[in-house]
Every structure is written in structure tokens, then in C-alpha cells.
Amino acid sequence: MDTLVAEIRQKAEDLLSRKVVSMVLGFTRGNLPMVTRPCIVRSPEDADLLWWDDFCVMNLAAFIPPRHEGKIGVFAKRCDLRNLVILNSEKKINLHDDFYIMGIPCHGMLDSEKVRQAVPGNKRIESVTSGKPFIEIMQHGGSQSLERHDMLRESCLTCSQTSPDIVDEWITGPADPEPLPHDSEQSPVIEPDRDAESFDALFSECIRCYACREACPSCYCETCFVDKAGYLWQGPDIPGEKNSLDFHFFRAFHMLGRCTDCGACESACPVHIPVRQLVLHLKRGNAAFQKYEPGLNPSLQPPDACFCPAIHNHRK
Amino acid sequence: MDTFILEKTAFQSFSGEVARDYSVYLPTFQKGILGFNPYNGDATALEEGLTRHPLKQFLLPNGDIIVHYHRHPQGSEENRFSPASDDRNIVVLGVRPCDARSVGLNAMALLSDSSNPYQDSGFQQRRRHLIVIGLGCLSPCADGFCGSVGGSPEDETGMDLIFFDLGDSYLVKVLTEKGARLTPEKRFQPAEAADIKRLSDLVATGRKTFAAAADPKISYAEGDINTLFNLPLWEELAERCLNCGICTHLCPTCYCFDLLDHGNEKQGYRFRVLDSCMYQLFTQHASGYNPRKSKASRIRQRFMHKLRYYPENFNQQVACVGCGRCVRYCPVNIDIREVASQIRLHSGGNHD
């Protein structure tokens, strides 16, 4: 078995039996290849349920149980850490008192849809074995290798690969031993002079399932603005057209300065909408936000949270 | 009924021919997503498997206008209500057996009969004008489990014609009168005994590799309703369920909708949109009270509807065709097969 998985299980068992934490938040195996399940383990005997592989794409900061007694142990990758910092600074959680954070060195998570598209035809994938630089795809009657880097999620390709200093301990070493080759910035999907029509095209497949919202740790409003008005927020265009732009625009404005670009929204989207791109687009066009990396520095305030961010952050 | 052979080389011209009299939709890729798209002469993706969105888009389209209203300034006699109607003759090609089976399942709830007084006129009208040309599955699909819910890879339920891929040609079985209208074409040759033998051989080989056959059965969740209602399972699922609407929107047998009005006091229209029991707003009362306030209660509703309430009302049929969309696209891997077996385990229901 993977040494990382073994270490995670051992650590969870240890923390739970010593009662350092009352529960542990991590991932468990899915019953299909290329999918995992966020899970909460409450007793040391169940520690063997925990799992880690290349498809832990959900952001665990979105799965913190609403009620808990005692500390929660979290096996967090870099983006989960950053979102925990954001939740802490927005006073949704108390990171210091209620959490025991275990950092997982992350080599980027894979996009199951990219893997499926790389395997032509309508064939059942039996299993995927991780590895570097190649991953192995097992199918009925054969296997094939794919370059791991080509299968990385879009968000992982631009990951800054830094994490906030909130980790109680790292699993298998202090940090990523060999940084991934990554693009510092992808070419923008949304051009600066986009017109309404091309925006429409980007979001035309949206089925309003709100998986992007639900998978997002920063989307925690008890009642979302779109749920205030049923479907009528979409305006008069709805019959015959899938006008979901209002939702995505509003959400993007709510996310600016709070989005860690973790990619959970895109991983959850069933119709491959480039959900991240709107926030990235806003960020690119806004000087104050360009240099601000949400969730990286717990003592830094987002540019829109104070009257004059330049002075404020300078004094810190 | 008749059986024909259609050479694959003639398929394109057959679709073109049909497209003269009907609006034809067939599986093609658009933005990387396989879907039923209008026929435009381009290459089809029939063999690529299941479309992302189910067949219900043709029977219960999202944003369906039900009635237009227009108020005359002078008096009430001139007020007009004009029911919207959709009488396009639609042919959908390449419908997989699971999707086709959903038509009949939905019809049990949406069309009136001796035991069901309710009639969904939009559904009825569209169903009358819809011709479903199926495509039998001869090799296992990526995610389906039709065998678990009483379907099969070569099920013909809900289709008017069914195609089977014989390699260089299609074997075409005529199943209904509507289907027969499309086949007197010169391109169809009567099938010979050898062709039919070839199909049954292919079906037999396919069966051996079908994982679907080995899947556990998803059956009517009998047993004490209070026990089922209070299973700890629902809270367990709620820990990871996002409460998004992927499963309901991609489900061929989820038909719940919401009615909305758009317009002003002079004119406007009433339309419906697909709703989802996963959404908070689904049961929210005008007073603000919500009988399904918790996430767990909404998850319970979805599965209890599929496995208990629906079969209880309609011939003991579970409201699932085993297409596997909800399982494949669930971001946290909630699997109706697992839920069904958990229910069986805890409720002491039937164990077949």
C-alpha cells in the first residue's frame, strides 16, 4: 500500500485514540475508479477507511461538519489549507482552537474527465494507478500509460505550490519534495474585450445544478441569492434559453479576493464550464487584487476588506 | 414485427431523409459533451455511449411555456389565454435502452390511466409527436447498471425502432406503427435468418462481459416506513452530499418541476422549469417554514421517492433505469446501488 495512505491512517488512529481530536476529516475510497469521497472518521477503529490518491479533488474546507465537540483533525492539501485560513479570517471557524491541521504534500490532482477523454470510445475504466511521470489506466483487456502532467486539473497547473503557515504537522516530510513543473499563468480563457455573446457561450451549458457553489468552501451563505427568488432571478429569457450568466457573475464578484483557485467548482461541474475563469478574469483586471493571494498569509487582509489596503498591509 | 438491415454507408442518407419530415436529433459532441443535437449532416457519435443529458429534454423541456396571457385594455371579454403547444414531430436517434425505458416510467406518473387521474398535457402531446429510435447496447457501457433495475442492454421498451450494430450494417427492428412509418424506405433490406442469428450471437457474447448483470438488484424498498425514514444512513450521506442538483438534473426519471409566471398585469406567460428536491427552495413555504430544512431530509426524499414512494404508487417499479449518470457525475460518489442495499440491510425488506 501507498506509504502516504499508511501514514494517514496511522496518524488518524493515533490522534483519535489519544483523543487529541474527536474526529478526522479526510477522504475515503470511492466505489468507482477516479473518484473519492470526503469522509469523517470518529473512532480509531475506522481509521482504515481513510484514503489518498490522485483524485481527492474536493476541497475539504467545504465539508466541515456544522456541529462538533472537540478538535477536528484535517488532512489538507495546499488549497484546503488556504480555504481554512479564509474561513478563519471570516470568523466561520476557529482554526486555532478547533482544528488540528495535517498537511499533505500534493503533486496536483488529476482531472478524471481528461483521463476519460484520453481513453477513446465507450470503455469502462477498471482502475487507475498513480505514478510519475506516467499513470496506468486499466481497462477490460488491456492497459495504457498516460503522462501524468497532461492529466492534471487546470487549477493544479497554475498552483503557486505554497501553503500558509498553519500546519500542525506534515505527513511524509515538510513539503513537496520536487515541485511540479507548472505554468505561472495560463493564457486567459476570457479575453478582456469579451462581449455578452461570447460570455453566453462560455456558460451556455450550465444546468443550474449549483454544484460549483456547493463544492466551494467560500460559498457558505445560508441562503444563496439565487435561492431567494426561485428561478425568477434569471429574468425573462429563461424559456428556451439557458441564461445562467447572472448567477455566475454574481458568484464571481462574491469570490474575488476569497477564491483560492482550488478548482473544486470545476471538478464538480458536470458540464465542464470553466467556472474559475470569471474570478481570474476579475482578478486580472483589478490592480489591487492582482498581487493578493487569498488564504496564503493569515495576517494579510484582502484588498476590499479595508479602506486603504496599500497602507494597511504596509503597516503590518 | 418486421426486421430490416440498413447498411452503415446508408445511415447518413437515411437520417437526411428523415430530417426532411421530422426534427431529427442524434448523439454528437458539442464542446466535448456528447448530447442529442440537431441533425446537420455531420458525422454522428452513435457508438460513443450514453449522452450526458437524458432523453427527458424532449418530453419535459426546461423552461417550457404553458400558457400565454394577454389582457385587453377595454374589457374582460377580450382577455386571452392561449395555451402554448409544441407539435413538432421529433425523431431522436441513438437512444440507449435505459433512456428509452424512462419514457414509460415517467408516463406512469404523468399520464392518466385507471389508477392515476392526473394528466400532464405537455408531456402527453410531446410523447405523441416523439419517435424514439433506439440503439441496443452490445458491449458494456462505462457506468450503467440497467440489469439491476429490471432493464437490459437490449431492452426495447419505449422505442419505436431499435438498431443493433452488426459491424458494417444495422439490424433494425420495427416495434411500433410510428416506427414503421420510417422504414418503407428503399434503403432497408429485409433481414435474413443469418442476420438475426448474428445478432443473437453478439447479444450472447455481450452478455458475458456485461458487468451490469452481476450488479446487485435495486428493488422496491418495502419494510416499515418509519424505520426507513429514520435510518442513520441519511445523516451519514449528508456529511458528504453537496446538495447540488447534478443527480436530479441528469436523471432520466426525475420529472419534478416548478411553475413560474413572467410578465406584468397586461401580458406574460406561465412556464415551468425543472426543479430539484435537492434544493432548499423545493419545499420552502411562503411563510418561511420548510418541512425539509435539513440536507439529510432532502437526500432521504430523493432516494425514498425513487425506491419507495414511486414503486408504491406505480406497479412496484423503482424510478431508476440504471443509466449511471448520477453515479458517474456525483462529485462525492453517492451511489444509488449502495443506498438501495443499505436500505435493504437495515429495513429487513426483500432480499432478492
XYZ file of C-alpha atoms in Angstrom:
668
model
C 0.000 0.000 0.000
C 0.909 3.584 -0.585
C 3.119 4.877 2.240
C 1.150 8.125 2.259
C -2.108 6.271 2.883
C -0.477 4.135 5.582
C 0.834 7.218 7.309
C -2.519 8.979 7.118
C -4.283 6.002 8.705
C -1.674 5.634 11.405
C -1.795 9.320 12.213
C -5.583 9.334 12.380
C -5.666 6.289 14.610
C -3.084 7.817 16.896
C -4.845 11.188 17.193
C -8.249 9.608 17.737
C -7.093 7.109 20.336
C -5.120 9.758 22.244
C -8.247 11.927 21.985
C -6.273 14.838 20.584
C -9.119 15.158 18.100
C -12.694 13.935 18.245
C -12.977 13.412 14.525
C -10.834 13.371 11.445
C -11.806 14.846 8.103
C -10.236 13.215 5.092
C -11.024 11.168 2.038
C -12.134 7.607 1.647
C -12.121 5.446 -1.475
C -14.909 5.711 -3.976
C -16.561 2.628 -5.415
C -15.545 3.661 -8.933
C -12.126 4.486 -10.298
C -11.114 8.161 -10.329
C -13.479 9.263 -7.608
C -13.051 9.723 -3.868
C -15.416 10.606 -1.047
C -14.842 13.196 1.625
C -15.374 11.402 4.929
C -15.369 11.930 8.653
C -13.818 9.286 10.880
C -14.788 9.311 14.539
C -13.203 6.220 16.043
C -9.663 4.844 15.834
C -11.032 1.533 14.504
C -12.367 3.316 11.443
C -9.039 4.951 10.593
C -8.513 2.304 7.918
C -11.303 3.880 5.909
C -9.054 6.808 5.098
C -7.511 7.022 1.681
C -5.496 9.316 -0.539
C -4.871 9.255 -4.263
C -4.693 11.487 -7.317
C -8.422 12.175 -7.336
C -9.007 13.888 -3.984
C -10.383 16.854 -5.889
C -12.977 18.168 -3.482
C -11.919 20.898 -1.067
C -12.227 19.546 2.479
C -12.831 23.011 3.879
C -16.333 22.685 2.380
C -17.048 19.563 4.416
C -16.528 20.801 7.957
C -19.455 19.484 9.997
C -21.690 22.243 11.352
C -21.707 20.827 14.869
C -18.720 19.306 16.573
C -17.262 18.820 20.001
C -13.532 18.704 20.412
C -10.960 19.307 17.748
C -11.275 18.274 14.138
C -8.241 16.777 12.501
C -7.991 17.658 8.828
C -5.797 16.021 6.213
C -5.469 19.033 3.985
C -3.791 19.722 0.700
C -2.480 23.202 -0.052
C -5.719 24.627 -1.375
C -7.700 23.167 1.554
C -5.272 24.917 3.891
C -5.775 28.234 2.185
C -9.533 27.924 2.358
C -9.315 27.085 6.050
C -7.396 30.325 6.525
C -10.125 32.219 4.699
C -12.878 30.614 6.774
C -10.893 31.516 9.869
C -10.386 35.129 8.886
C -14.083 35.369 8.045
C -14.830 34.000 11.506
C -16.653 30.938 10.263
C -14.271 28.640 12.110
C -11.728 28.965 14.868
C -8.628 27.468 13.377
C -6.518 27.701 16.493
C -8.938 26.187 18.993
C -10.968 23.726 16.938
C -8.582 22.268 14.400
C -5.563 20.060 14.172
C -4.143 20.506 10.697
C -2.127 17.861 8.919
C -0.650 18.980 5.636
C -0.492 16.566 2.726
C 2.243 17.162 0.169
C 0.297 17.484 -3.060
C 1.572 16.772 -6.538
C -1.528 18.123 -8.159
C -4.817 16.318 -8.566
C -5.942 14.740 -11.812
C -8.957 15.553 -13.922
C -10.990 12.384 -14.410
C -12.638 13.873 -17.471
C -9.249 14.437 -19.115
C -8.406 10.799 -18.428
C -11.704 9.621 -19.910
C -11.180 11.728 -22.992
C -7.682 10.348 -23.406
C -9.176 6.853 -23.468
C -11.203 6.740 -26.653
C -14.550 5.069 -27.097
C -17.089 3.926 -24.626
C -14.982 1.661 -22.494
C -15.245 1.007 -18.817
C -12.114 2.051 -16.932
C -11.382 -0.591 -14.300
C -8.724 1.230 -12.338
C -6.132 3.975 -12.464
C -2.752 3.517 -10.828
C -0.900 6.682 -9.977
C 2.733 7.166 -10.703
C 5.216 9.645 -12.070
C 5.663 10.604 -14.798
C 3.066 8.121 -16.055
C -0.236 6.890 -14.726
C -1.574 3.472 -15.690
C -5.143 3.040 -16.962
C -6.521 -0.494 -16.666
C -9.372 -1.496 -18.922
C -11.078 -4.704 -19.837
C -8.494 -6.491 -21.938
C -5.575 -4.109 -21.679
C -3.849 -1.175 -20.093
C -2.240 2.030 -21.227
C 0.017 4.708 -19.843
C -0.724 8.406 -19.871
C 1.582 11.231 -18.994
C 0.552 12.422 -15.535
C 1.241 16.069 -16.206
C -1.193 16.066 -19.138
C -3.967 14.798 -16.885
C -3.595 17.460 -14.175
C -6.597 19.633 -13.414
C -6.430 23.104 -14.920
C -6.317 24.662 -11.469
C -3.386 22.470 -10.445
C -1.417 23.566 -13.489
C -1.268 27.111 -12.152
C -0.955 26.241 -8.459
C 1.536 28.519 -6.730
C 2.580 25.493 -4.646
C 2.874 27.447 -1.478
C 0.858 26.993 1.675
C 0.009 29.126 4.668
C 1.888 28.507 7.866
C -0.927 26.887 9.810
C 0.060 23.244 9.629
C 0.460 21.369 12.904
C 2.401 18.642 11.165
C 3.182 17.476 7.666
C 2.522 13.934 6.529
C 5.618 12.424 4.863
C 8.052 15.264 5.179
C 7.730 19.006 5.412
C 6.589 19.840 1.903
C 6.507 18.769 -1.669
C 9.960 17.271 -2.294
C 10.032 18.002 -6.002
C 7.957 20.921 -7.208
C 5.791 20.290 -10.215
C 6.584 21.878 -13.484
C 3.822 24.395 -13.753
C 2.700 27.347 -15.770
C 2.859 30.557 -13.807
C -0.191 31.772 -15.647
C -2.453 30.189 -18.187
C -3.482 32.179 -21.156
C -6.783 33.805 -20.281
C -9.845 31.914 -21.446
C -11.840 35.115 -21.246
C -10.431 37.887 -23.383
C -10.559 41.384 -21.882
C -12.859 42.690 -24.598
C -15.370 39.884 -24.451
C -18.869 40.770 -25.493
C -22.026 39.427 -23.949
C -22.443 36.823 -26.636
C -19.178 35.103 -26.003
C -19.863 35.134 -22.275
C -23.132 33.430 -23.041
C -21.287 30.782 -24.993
C -18.988 30.053 -22.061
C -21.870 29.380 -19.725
C -24.484 28.103 -22.135
C -24.198 24.527 -20.911
C -24.995 25.468 -17.318
C -27.854 23.366 -15.944
C -28.142 25.350 -12.707
C -27.262 22.389 -10.518
C -25.192 24.736 -8.335
C -22.534 22.078 -7.781
C -19.894 24.817 -8.183
C -21.466 26.768 -5.352
C -21.908 23.761 -3.117
C -18.368 22.482 -3.649
C -16.907 25.890 -2.814
C -15.766 26.409 0.780
C -16.128 30.166 0.369
C -19.766 29.835 -0.762
C -21.284 29.383 2.647
C -24.234 31.790 2.663
C -27.101 30.094 4.430
C -29.420 31.164 1.646
C -27.833 31.951 -1.668
C -29.140 34.983 -3.518
C -30.454 32.764 -6.282
C -32.459 30.774 -3.738
C -34.154 33.935 -2.560
C -36.150 34.251 -5.732
C -36.521 30.783 -7.117
C -35.748 30.659 -10.787
C -37.051 34.136 -11.463
C -33.635 35.705 -10.871
C -32.831 34.560 -14.342
C -35.055 37.138 -15.885
C -37.341 36.899 -18.862
C -35.014 34.907 -21.052
C -35.463 31.591 -19.444
C -37.833 29.680 -21.719
C -35.826 28.146 -24.468
C -32.577 29.623 -23.283
C -30.231 28.688 -20.550
C -29.434 32.055 -19.134
C -27.272 31.412 -16.123
C -24.907 34.313 -16.502
C -26.400 36.323 -13.653
C -25.658 33.576 -11.221
C -22.082 33.116 -12.386
C -21.363 36.854 -12.488
C -22.716 37.461 -9.007
C -20.886 34.496 -7.653
C -17.621 35.661 -9.231
C -17.952 39.070 -7.588
C -18.542 37.368 -4.244
C -15.439 35.278 -4.819
C -12.928 37.937 -5.757
C -10.305 38.064 -3.016
C -11.752 34.916 -1.428
C -11.150 32.391 -4.182
C -8.022 30.276 -3.736
C -8.378 28.873 -7.222
C -8.639 25.376 -5.741
C -10.650 24.141 -8.695
C -13.294 22.274 -6.695
C -16.007 24.099 -8.646
C -14.646 22.931 -11.975
C -14.144 19.408 -10.703
C -17.745 19.291 -9.512
C -19.252 20.790 -12.675
C -20.977 18.066 -14.701
C -20.790 20.025 -17.959
C -17.192 21.358 -17.891
C -17.898 25.044 -17.520
C -14.672 26.965 -16.849
C -16.108 28.300 -13.593
C -12.764 29.555 -12.266
C -12.200 31.772 -15.238
C -14.603 34.544 -14.257
C -12.846 35.171 -10.967
C -9.459 35.009 -12.660
C -10.765 37.484 -15.204
C -11.873 39.897 -12.481
C -8.564 39.484 -10.725
C -6.582 40.237 -13.844
C -8.499 43.423 -14.384
C -8.119 44.734 -10.855
C -4.729 46.063 -9.776
C -5.443 45.787 -6.056
C -6.200 42.096 -6.336
C -3.535 41.099 -8.815
C -0.855 40.558 -6.200
C -3.135 39.384 -3.410
C -3.176 35.597 -2.948
C -6.184 34.706 -0.796
C -5.542 32.415 2.134
C -1.774 32.417 1.951
C -0.935 34.902 4.638
C -3.358 34.757 7.583
C -2.384 38.244 8.742
C -2.954 39.912 5.395
C -6.343 41.434 4.716
C -7.987 41.203 1.325
C -7.847 44.494 -0.588
C -11.586 45.053 -0.302
C -11.736 44.389 3.441
C -10.055 47.624 4.466
C -10.312 51.235 3.432
C -6.834 51.568 2.016
C -5.213 48.197 1.520
C -1.830 49.504 0.475
C -1.334 51.453 3.700
C -2.920 48.785 5.842
C -0.771 45.966 4.615
C 2.314 48.156 4.585
C 1.914 48.794 8.327
C 1.702 45.081 9.019
C -42.975 -7.000 -36.431
C -40.581 -6.555 -39.327
C -36.840 -6.725 -39.194
C -34.571 -4.962 -41.660
C -30.956 -4.412 -42.493
C -29.620 -0.906 -43.026
C -26.089 -0.667 -44.370
C -23.956 1.743 -42.358
C -22.992 3.529 -45.553
C -26.685 4.330 -46.000
C -27.178 5.618 -42.470
C -26.246 9.181 -43.276
C -28.688 9.394 -46.176
C -31.375 7.708 -44.072
C -31.011 10.391 -41.367
C -31.063 13.052 -44.047
C -34.245 11.595 -45.484
C -35.936 11.512 -42.083
C -34.774 15.065 -41.383
C -36.936 16.267 -44.275
C -40.142 15.445 -42.441
C -39.070 15.496 -38.814
C -36.794 17.424 -36.496
C -34.016 14.871 -36.069
C -31.735 14.761 -33.052
C -28.846 12.358 -32.636
C -25.768 11.973 -30.443
C -22.923 14.271 -31.425
C -20.212 16.027 -29.491
C -20.616 19.695 -28.715
C -17.999 21.389 -26.548
C -16.691 17.973 -25.639
C -20.053 16.814 -24.342
C -21.990 14.018 -26.008
C -25.579 15.099 -26.410
C -28.681 14.768 -28.558
C -28.051 17.594 -31.016
C -29.987 18.585 -34.143
C -29.010 16.655 -37.232
C -26.911 18.788 -39.536
C -25.313 16.230 -41.795
C -22.174 15.945 -39.669
C -20.734 12.672 -38.522
C -22.597 11.094 -35.634
C -21.208 9.628 -32.457
C -23.635 6.753 -32.122
C -21.094 4.311 -30.750
C -19.760 6.685 -28.110
C -22.216 5.557 -25.473
C -24.617 7.465 -23.315
C -25.325 11.147 -23.840
C -24.602 13.459 -20.925
C -28.195 14.652 -20.693
C -31.112 12.242 -20.612
C -33.983 11.861 -23.060
C -36.347 13.864 -20.856
C -35.250 17.086 -22.571
C -37.645 16.180 -25.407
C -40.618 15.414 -23.178
C -40.115 17.779 -20.264
C -38.004 20.599 -21.668
C -36.623 23.065 -19.177
C -38.322 26.464 -19.489
C -41.449 25.087 -21.143
C -44.095 27.792 -21.713
C -47.509 26.522 -20.689
C -49.799 29.454 -21.337
C -49.580 32.983 -22.695
C -51.948 35.592 -21.317
C -52.928 38.884 -22.782
C -55.260 41.367 -21.171
C -57.216 43.619 -23.390
C -57.371 47.250 -22.200
C -61.119 47.569 -22.844
C -62.660 44.711 -21.017
C -62.523 41.215 -19.733
C -64.206 39.700 -22.832
C -61.092 40.377 -24.812
C -58.715 38.782 -22.338
C -56.943 35.914 -23.942
C -55.355 32.779 -22.576
C -53.610 30.823 -25.241
C -52.167 27.507 -24.171
C -48.772 27.018 -25.732
C -48.398 23.869 -27.728
C -45.452 22.053 -29.165
C -46.418 19.822 -32.035
C -43.070 19.418 -33.712
C -42.582 15.885 -34.901
C -39.307 14.879 -33.349
C -37.204 11.845 -34.106
C -34.442 11.060 -31.645
C -31.857 8.650 -32.959
C -29.429 6.520 -30.991
C -31.370 6.391 -27.748
C -29.942 3.794 -25.399
C -32.286 1.242 -23.799
C -32.000 2.806 -20.327
C -33.063 6.224 -21.589
C -35.884 4.795 -23.673
C -37.197 2.879 -20.678
C -37.506 6.142 -18.754
C -40.308 7.313 -21.057
C -42.636 4.594 -19.809
C -41.632 5.097 -16.199
C -42.326 8.826 -16.357
C -45.576 8.203 -18.198
C -46.921 6.220 -15.237
C -46.830 9.389 -13.181
C -47.500 11.970 -15.868
C -50.223 10.341 -17.969
C -53.631 9.446 -16.625
C -54.952 5.929 -16.529
C -57.341 3.904 -14.408
C -55.297 4.451 -11.267
C -53.883 7.896 -11.996
C -56.280 10.796 -12.550
C -53.562 13.309 -13.413
C -52.584 14.153 -16.930
C -49.603 16.249 -17.952
C -50.814 17.592 -21.278
C -47.405 18.890 -22.350
C -45.816 15.524 -21.739
C -48.681 13.771 -23.480
C -48.512 15.967 -26.537
C -44.770 15.679 -26.888
C -44.839 11.951 -26.380
C -47.382 11.593 -29.163
C -45.102 13.508 -31.505
C -41.860 11.811 -30.463
C -40.355 8.899 -32.333
C -37.631 7.117 -30.424
C -35.083 5.213 -32.466
C -33.123 3.115 -30.034
C -29.680 1.638 -30.240
C -29.136 -1.638 -28.417
C -26.013 -1.953 -26.275
C -23.889 -4.912 -27.283
C -20.853 -4.116 -25.177
C -20.778 -2.875 -21.601
C -21.087 0.851 -21.174
C -18.874 2.812 -18.869
C -21.178 3.353 -15.924
C -24.571 1.746 -16.390
C -26.363 -0.879 -14.347
C -29.606 -1.439 -16.242
C -29.634 -5.082 -15.179
C -30.059 -4.024 -11.558
C -33.364 -2.303 -12.143
C -35.141 -4.717 -14.448
C -33.841 -3.377 -17.736
C -31.356 -4.946 -20.057
C -28.795 -3.835 -22.659
C -31.141 -4.874 -25.467
C -34.410 -3.751 -23.855
C -36.888 -2.375 -26.406
C -39.300 -0.669 -24.026
C -40.196 2.870 -25.006
C -38.729 2.648 -28.511
C -40.388 2.779 -31.887
C -37.458 1.290 -33.758
C -34.345 -0.354 -32.436
C -30.984 -0.525 -34.183
C -28.325 -3.093 -33.423
C -24.793 -2.567 -34.613
C -23.714 -5.628 -36.650
C -20.381 -4.146 -37.671
C -20.896 -2.943 -41.238
C -24.665 -2.693 -41.010
C -27.500 -2.126 -38.567
C -30.176 -4.668 -37.848
C -33.391 -2.668 -37.486
C -36.418 -3.988 -35.649
C -39.725 -2.230 -36.096
C -41.527 -2.022 -32.780
C -44.483 0.305 -33.313
C -46.678 1.810 -36.006
C -44.843 5.106 -35.613
C -41.585 3.336 -36.224
C -42.955 1.533 -39.251
C -43.541 4.902 -40.932
C -39.798 5.402 -41.211
C -38.837 2.068 -42.710
C -40.609 1.567 -46.031
C -37.636 3.346 -47.441
C -35.716 1.804 -50.278
C -32.550 1.607 -48.213
C -33.994 -1.001 -45.860
C -33.499 -4.605 -46.918
C -35.455 -7.337 -45.178
C -33.244 -9.108 -42.648
C -32.378 -12.712 -43.252
C -32.167 -15.532 -40.771
C -28.367 -15.270 -40.806
C -28.545 -11.621 -39.692
C -30.810 -12.453 -36.808
C -28.519 -15.303 -35.821
C -25.592 -12.880 -35.911
C -27.398 -10.535 -33.563
C -28.254 -13.228 -31.062
C -24.614 -14.341 -31.082
C -23.487 -10.772 -30.420
C -26.009 -10.397 -27.637
C -24.822 -13.637 -26.076
C -21.151 -12.587 -26.192
C -22.018 -9.149 -24.900
C -23.934 -10.603 -22.001
C -20.875 -12.440 -20.788
C -18.910 -9.231 -20.475
C -21.734 -7.184 -19.042
C -20.900 -6.228 -15.541
C -24.468 -4.965 -15.306
C -25.777 -8.482 -14.965
C -23.657 -9.035 -11.898
C -24.718 -5.856 -10.143
C -26.862 -6.126 -7.026
C -30.559 -5.694 -7.635
C -32.111 -2.329 -6.821
C -35.579 -3.150 -5.638
C -38.687 -1.666 -4.100
C -37.794 -0.612 -0.553
C -40.579 -2.329 1.322
C -40.418 -2.605 5.056
C -41.572 -0.323 7.799
C -41.761 3.246 6.557
C -40.827 4.697 9.938
C -37.720 2.567 10.082
C -36.719 3.658 6.604
C -37.486 7.276 7.367
C -35.304 7.279 10.452
C -32.323 5.357 9.132
C -28.974 6.801 10.275
C -27.946 6.401 6.637
C -29.471 9.762 5.692
C -27.344 11.701 8.168
C -24.300 9.738 7.061
C -24.882 10.661 3.425
C -25.488 14.279 4.376
C -21.931 14.532 5.663
C -20.579 14.407 2.169
C -23.538 15.203 -0.090
C -23.062 18.660 -1.571
C -26.801 19.074 -2.038
C -26.265 20.154 -5.590
C -28.727 19.168 -8.273
C -26.490 17.131 -10.571
C -28.187 13.815 -9.812
C -31.707 15.124 -10.325
C -30.936 17.175 -13.415
C -29.136 14.321 -15.149
C -31.677 11.697 -14.076
C -33.978 10.470 -16.870
C -36.757 9.706 -14.396
C -36.670 12.876 -12.269
C -39.544 14.987 -13.510
C -40.308 17.419 -10.655
C -40.869 20.955 -11.836
C -41.769 24.407 -10.634
C -44.331 26.752 -12.203
C -43.413 30.390 -12.638
C -45.021 33.437 -14.163
C -43.270 36.082 -16.109
C -44.820 39.291 -17.302
C -46.968 42.065 -15.947
C -50.667 42.838 -15.489
C -51.117 43.241 -19.249
C -49.377 40.271 -20.719
C -46.976 37.494 -19.979
C -46.642 33.784 -19.780
C -46.564 30.934 -17.340
C -43.728 28.477 -17.719
C -42.174 25.599 -15.920
C -38.609 24.777 -15.074
C -37.185 21.528 -13.814
C -36.808 21.694 -10.078
C -34.783 19.519 -7.769
C -35.659 18.004 -4.400
C -32.034 18.618 -3.500
C -32.659 22.359 -3.342
C -33.707 24.078 -0.148
C -36.279 26.067 -2.025
C -38.066 22.977 -3.301
C -40.335 22.707 -0.276
C -39.974 26.180 1.205
C -43.401 27.557 2.138
C -44.399 31.152 1.583
C -44.473 31.538 5.360
C -40.796 30.677 5.506
C -41.411 27.285 7.065
C -39.569 24.472 5.343
C -40.592 20.875 6.025
C -37.340 19.668 4.505
C -34.950 22.082 6.049
C -32.036 19.728 6.592
C -29.788 18.333 3.932
C -30.395 14.806 5.214
C -34.146 15.159 4.762
C -33.671 16.211 1.159
C -31.359 13.297 0.391
C -33.864 10.977 2.005
C -36.615 12.374 -0.182
C -34.675 11.701 -3.358
C -33.941 8.085 -2.551
C -37.258 7.353 -0.880
C -39.061 8.710 -3.914
C -37.067 6.523 -6.259
C -37.127 3.373 -4.176
C -40.229 3.562 -2.037
C -42.918 6.131 -2.939
C -42.719 5.627 -6.676
C -42.899 1.809 -6.675
C -45.574 2.021 -4.008
C -47.752 4.045 -6.366
C -46.772 2.629 -9.721
C -46.569 -1.119 -10.191
C -43.687 -1.650 -7.781
C -41.286 -0.192 -10.329
C -38.333 1.694 -8.898
C -37.865 5.083 -10.538
C -34.424 4.286 -11.852
C -33.314 2.968 -15.234
C -29.707 2.304 -14.266
C -28.139 4.727 -16.719
C -25.498 5.547 -14.116
C -25.355 9.282 -14.783
C -25.998 10.250 -11.163
C -23.254 7.909 -10.009
C -20.684 8.987 -12.545
C -21.208 12.719 -12.189
C -21.707 12.885 -8.436
C -18.716 14.847 -7.163
C -18.679 12.860 -3.909
C -19.577 9.428 -5.264
C -23.021 8.840 -3.812
C -24.249 5.639 -5.433
C -27.900 4.628 -5.594
C -26.867 0.953 -5.661
C -25.174 1.343 -2.315
C -28.067 3.292 -0.870
C -30.513 0.612 -2.015
C -28.502 -2.171 -0.452
C -28.067 -0.177 2.766
C -31.825 0.269 2.911
C -32.338 -3.452 2.382
C -29.815 -4.254 5.058
C -31.433 -2.018 7.653
C -35.083 -2.407 6.865
C -35.451 -6.151 6.586
C -37.196 -5.730 3.251
C -36.987 -8.232 0.445
C -33.616 -9.707 -0.298
C -33.819 -10.866 -3.876
